Coordinates of C-alpha atoms and ligand atoms in Angstrom, one line a residue:
M1 CA -13.5 83.8 -140.0
S2 CA -10.3 81.6 -138.7
K3 CA -8.5 82.7 -135.7
I4 CA -5.6 83.5 -137.5
S5 CA -7.1 86.4 -140.4
R6 CA -9.5 87.7 -137.1
R7 CA -6.1 88.4 -135.6
R8 CA -4.8 89.6 -138.2
F9 CA -9.0 92.1 -139.1
L10 CA -8.5 92.5 -135.0
T11 CA -4.7 94.4 -135.7
T12 CA -5.2 96.0 -139.1
G13 CA -8.7 98.0 -137.2
L14 CA -7.0 99.2 -133.9
G15 CA -4.1 100.2 -135.9
A16 CA -6.5 102.0 -138.2
V17 CA -8.1 103.9 -134.9
A18 CA -4.8 104.5 -133.4
G19 CA -3.7 106.2 -136.6
I20 CA -6.8 108.4 -136.6
S21 CA -6.6 109.9 -132.6
G22 CA -3.6 110.5 -133.3
V23 CA -3.8 112.2 -135.8
A24 CA -6.0 114.3 -134.2
V25 CA -4.1 114.3 -131.0
A26 CA -1.0 115.9 -133.2
A27 CA -3.2 118.5 -135.1
K28 CA -4.0 119.8 -131.4
L29 CA -0.9 119.5 -129.8
A30 CA -0.6 121.4 -134.0
A31 CA -3.0 124.4 -133.0
K32 CA -1.3 124.7 -129.3
Y33 CA 2.8 125.6 -130.2
G34 CA 0.8 127.0 -133.4
L35 CA 1.8 124.5 -136.0
V36 CA -1.2 125.0 -138.2
P37 CA -0.4 125.0 -141.8
P38 CA -2.7 127.3 -143.5
D39 CA -4.2 125.0 -145.8
H40 CA -4.4 122.2 -142.6
G41 CA -8.6 122.1 -144.2
G42 CA -7.6 120.8 -147.8
L43 CA -7.5 117.4 -148.9
Y44 CA -4.6 116.4 -147.5
G45 CA -5.4 118.0 -144.0
P46 CA -5.1 116.3 -140.8
G47 CA -1.9 114.2 -142.6
E48 CA -0.6 117.2 -144.1
T49 CA -0.6 119.1 -140.5
L50 CA 1.0 115.7 -138.4
T51 CA 3.9 116.2 -141.3
Y52 CA 4.3 120.1 -140.3
A53 CA 3.4 120.0 -137.2
A54 CA 6.0 117.2 -136.1
Q55 CA 8.7 118.5 -138.4
R56 CA 8.7 122.0 -136.8
L57 CA 8.1 121.1 -133.1
L58 CA 11.7 118.4 -133.3
T59 CA 13.6 121.2 -136.3
R60 CA 12.5 124.5 -134.7
H61 CA 16.2 124.7 -132.4
S62 CA 18.1 122.7 -134.7
L63 CA 21.4 124.9 -136.4
A64 CA 22.3 124.4 -140.0
R65 CA 26.1 123.8 -141.0
E66 CA 28.4 126.2 -139.9
F67 CA 31.3 126.2 -142.3
D68 CA 35.2 126.7 -141.0
R69 CA 36.6 129.5 -142.3
S70 CA 38.6 127.9 -144.9
Q71 CA 36.0 126.5 -146.5
I72 CA 34.3 129.5 -147.8
S73 CA 34.1 129.1 -151.4
A74 CA 36.7 130.8 -153.5
K75 CA 34.5 132.3 -156.0
P76 CA 30.7 132.1 -154.8
L77 CA 28.1 132.4 -158.0
A78 CA 25.5 134.7 -158.5
N79 CA 22.6 133.3 -159.8
E80 CA 21.2 135.4 -162.9
L81 CA 19.3 138.7 -162.5
A82 CA 16.6 139.4 -164.5
P83 CA 17.0 143.7 -165.0
L84 CA 17.4 145.4 -161.5
P85 CA 14.7 148.5 -162.1
D86 CA 15.1 152.1 -162.8
E87 CA 14.7 153.0 -158.6
F88 CA 17.1 150.5 -157.5
K89 CA 19.7 151.8 -160.1
R90 CA 19.0 155.5 -158.3
H91 CA 18.9 153.9 -154.9
E92 CA 22.2 152.4 -156.1
Q93 CA 24.5 155.9 -157.4
A94 CA 23.3 157.2 -154.0
G95 CA 25.4 154.9 -152.2
F96 CA 21.2 153.6 -150.8
A97 CA 21.3 156.3 -148.4
D98 CA 17.5 156.3 -148.6
W99 CA 17.1 152.9 -148.7
R100 CA 14.7 151.7 -146.3
L101 CA 13.1 148.6 -144.9
K102 CA 9.5 148.6 -144.0
V103 CA 8.1 146.9 -141.7
E104 CA 4.6 147.1 -141.6
G105 CA 1.1 144.2 -140.4
M106 CA 0.6 142.9 -136.8
A107 CA 3.7 145.3 -134.9
A108 CA 3.2 147.2 -133.1
V109 CA 4.8 149.9 -133.8
P110 CA 4.6 149.7 -137.4
T111 CA 8.1 152.1 -139.2
S112 CA 10.9 151.6 -141.7
F113 CA 14.8 151.1 -141.0
S114 CA 17.7 152.9 -143.3
V115 CA 20.3 149.8 -144.4
A116 CA 22.8 153.0 -141.8
E117 CA 20.5 152.3 -138.8
L118 CA 20.4 148.3 -139.4
K119 CA 24.5 148.0 -139.7
S120 CA 24.1 149.7 -136.1
F121 CA 21.5 147.0 -134.7
P122 CA 23.2 144.3 -133.3
S123 CA 24.5 141.4 -135.5
R124 CA 25.4 138.0 -135.5
S125 CA 27.6 136.3 -138.2
H126 CA 27.8 132.3 -139.5
I127 CA 30.0 130.6 -142.5
T128 CA 27.2 129.0 -144.0
E129 CA 26.7 127.2 -147.3
I130 CA 23.6 128.6 -150.2
A131 CA 21.8 125.9 -152.1
C132 CA 20.1 126.2 -155.4
E133 CA 16.8 123.7 -156.0
E134 CA 19.1 124.0 -159.6
G135 CA 21.7 122.0 -158.1
W136 CA 24.7 124.6 -157.5
S137 CA 25.6 126.0 -154.1
Y138 CA 28.7 127.4 -152.3
V139 CA 29.7 128.8 -148.6
A140 CA 30.8 132.5 -148.0
E141 CA 30.3 134.6 -144.8
W142 CA 27.0 136.3 -143.7
K143 CA 26.6 138.9 -141.7
G144 CA 23.2 141.1 -140.9
V145 CA 20.5 141.2 -138.0
P146 CA 18.9 138.7 -137.2
L147 CA 15.4 139.1 -137.9
S148 CA 14.7 137.6 -134.7
Y149 CA 16.0 141.3 -133.1
I150 CA 13.8 142.9 -135.3
L151 CA 10.5 141.8 -134.7
D152 CA 11.3 142.3 -131.2
R153 CA 12.2 145.5 -132.1
V154 CA 8.7 146.8 -133.8
G155 CA 6.9 145.1 -131.1
A156 CA 6.0 141.8 -133.7
L157 CA 2.2 141.1 -132.3
P158 CA 1.8 137.3 -130.1
Q159 CA -0.2 135.9 -132.6
T160 CA 1.8 137.1 -135.9
R161 CA 2.5 133.0 -137.2
Y162 CA 4.3 134.4 -140.8
V163 CA 6.7 136.9 -142.0
V164 CA 6.1 138.2 -145.6
Y165 CA 9.4 139.6 -147.0
K166 CA 9.4 141.1 -150.3
S167 CA 11.6 142.6 -153.0
I168 CA 12.4 145.8 -154.9
Q169 CA 12.3 143.1 -157.9
T170 CA 8.9 143.0 -157.5
D171 CA 7.9 139.3 -158.7
W172 CA 10.5 137.9 -155.9
W173 CA 8.5 137.9 -152.3
D174 CA 8.3 135.1 -149.5
S175 CA 7.8 134.3 -146.4
L176 CA 8.4 132.3 -143.5
D177 CA 6.8 130.2 -140.1
M178 CA 7.7 131.9 -137.1
A179 CA 10.8 129.5 -135.9
D180 CA 12.3 130.3 -139.1
A181 CA 11.7 133.4 -138.4
M182 CA 12.7 133.6 -134.8
H183 CA 15.7 131.1 -135.1
P184 CA 18.7 132.6 -134.2
Q185 CA 20.9 131.7 -138.2
T186 CA 17.9 133.5 -140.0
L187 CA 20.1 137.0 -140.4
I188 CA 18.9 140.4 -142.4
A189 CA 22.1 139.7 -144.5
T190 CA 24.3 143.7 -144.7
H191 CA 27.9 142.5 -145.0
M192 CA 29.5 139.2 -147.1
N193 CA 32.5 137.9 -146.5
G194 CA 33.8 141.1 -144.4
A195 CA 32.4 143.8 -146.9
H196 CA 29.7 145.4 -147.5
L197 CA 26.7 142.8 -149.6
P198 CA 27.6 142.9 -153.1
V199 CA 24.7 143.8 -155.6
G200 CA 25.4 140.8 -157.2
F201 CA 24.4 138.6 -154.5
G202 CA 21.4 141.2 -152.9
G203 CA 23.1 144.5 -151.8
P204 CA 22.1 146.3 -150.4
L205 CA 19.8 144.0 -147.7
R206 CA 18.6 140.5 -148.1
M207 CA 17.3 137.5 -145.9
R208 CA 19.5 135.0 -145.5
V209 CA 18.0 131.9 -144.6
P210 CA 20.4 129.2 -143.8
R211 CA 18.4 125.7 -142.9
Q212 CA 16.1 126.8 -146.3
L213 CA 16.9 126.4 -149.9
G214 CA 18.6 129.6 -152.0
Y215 CA 14.7 131.3 -152.7
K216 CA 13.9 131.4 -149.8
S217 CA 17.2 134.2 -149.7
V218 CA 15.6 137.3 -151.2
K219 CA 17.5 139.2 -152.3
F220 CA 17.3 143.7 -152.4
I221 CA 14.2 143.5 -149.7
T222 CA 12.7 146.2 -149.3
T223 CA 9.4 145.3 -146.5
L224 CA 8.2 143.1 -144.3
I225 CA 5.2 142.4 -143.4
L226 CA 4.2 140.3 -140.0
Ligands
MTE1 N1 15.3 139.5 -155.4 C1 15.8 138.5 -155.9 N2 16.1 137.5 -154.8 C2 16.5 135.8 -155.3 C3 16.7 135.6 -156.3 C4 15.8 136.3 -156.9 O1 16.4 136.1 -158.9 N3 16.0 138.0 -157.2 N4 17.1 133.9 -156.9 C5 17.3 133.2 -155.8 C6 17.7 132.4 -155.9 S1 16.7 130.6 -156.7 C7 18.7 131.5 -155.5 S2 18.4 129.9 -155.0 C8 19.2 132.6 -154.4 C9 21.1 132.8 -155.0 O2 22.6 133.3 -154.7 P1 23.1 133.6 -155.2 O3 22.5 134.8 -156.3 O4 23.7 134.7 -153.2 O5 23.6 132.6 -155.3 O6 19.2 133.7 -154.6 C10 17.5 134.1 -154.5 N5 17.1 135.4 -153.8
MO2 MO1 17.7 128.9 -157.0

């Protein structure tokens, strides 16, 4: 072996070892911060854990861009919806007086909230962009109760790792890890552009997650599962 190829051999070998132990360290860090993705044991195991944990550690406090009031879109685009169930129409006719947001799972006090109660809780608003993976977007002002407030109020247990949320449209549901669930911009939206949230945009209650693509902002939510 010539000197040069031996040196290359040595550095390549060291690099590989450093890479592997780096992944082990990252996996430990990820476990410590509760950032092990659910499929970490799979084919892409340690690499996925490293990528996910690094991304979450770096970005869990970053804010989605907020816009100026003058940048609110004049014609926000409501995405096409499958027909809403009869149950929804009954709620709509009753002014959503009996609509409840149920909270189940790892809560010290599993409970449910009416729309009026949610509207009476401390709220936050932001002017943010909602972007569909299909390519269009709009900017609107959203107001609602921070999801973190609800999680505190129901006493989410410390071992809670994810929040699943379900729509009255039963094939629409999604989930957030705790970095997004506790994020100050993540709202259970009750208002849009200064009015009660219109049905086309998910009224009476919609999850609004400005750091994520539009599909995570599920409309007509009825249930949170911790
Ligand atoms: N219940 C429900 N929530 C939903 C959807 C839906 O069809 N039903 N579409 C999602 C998708 S793919 C996007 S991009 C946004 C669109 O939000 P908008 O109608 O306010 O533009 O809502 C999301 N939430
Ligand atoms: Mo979308």
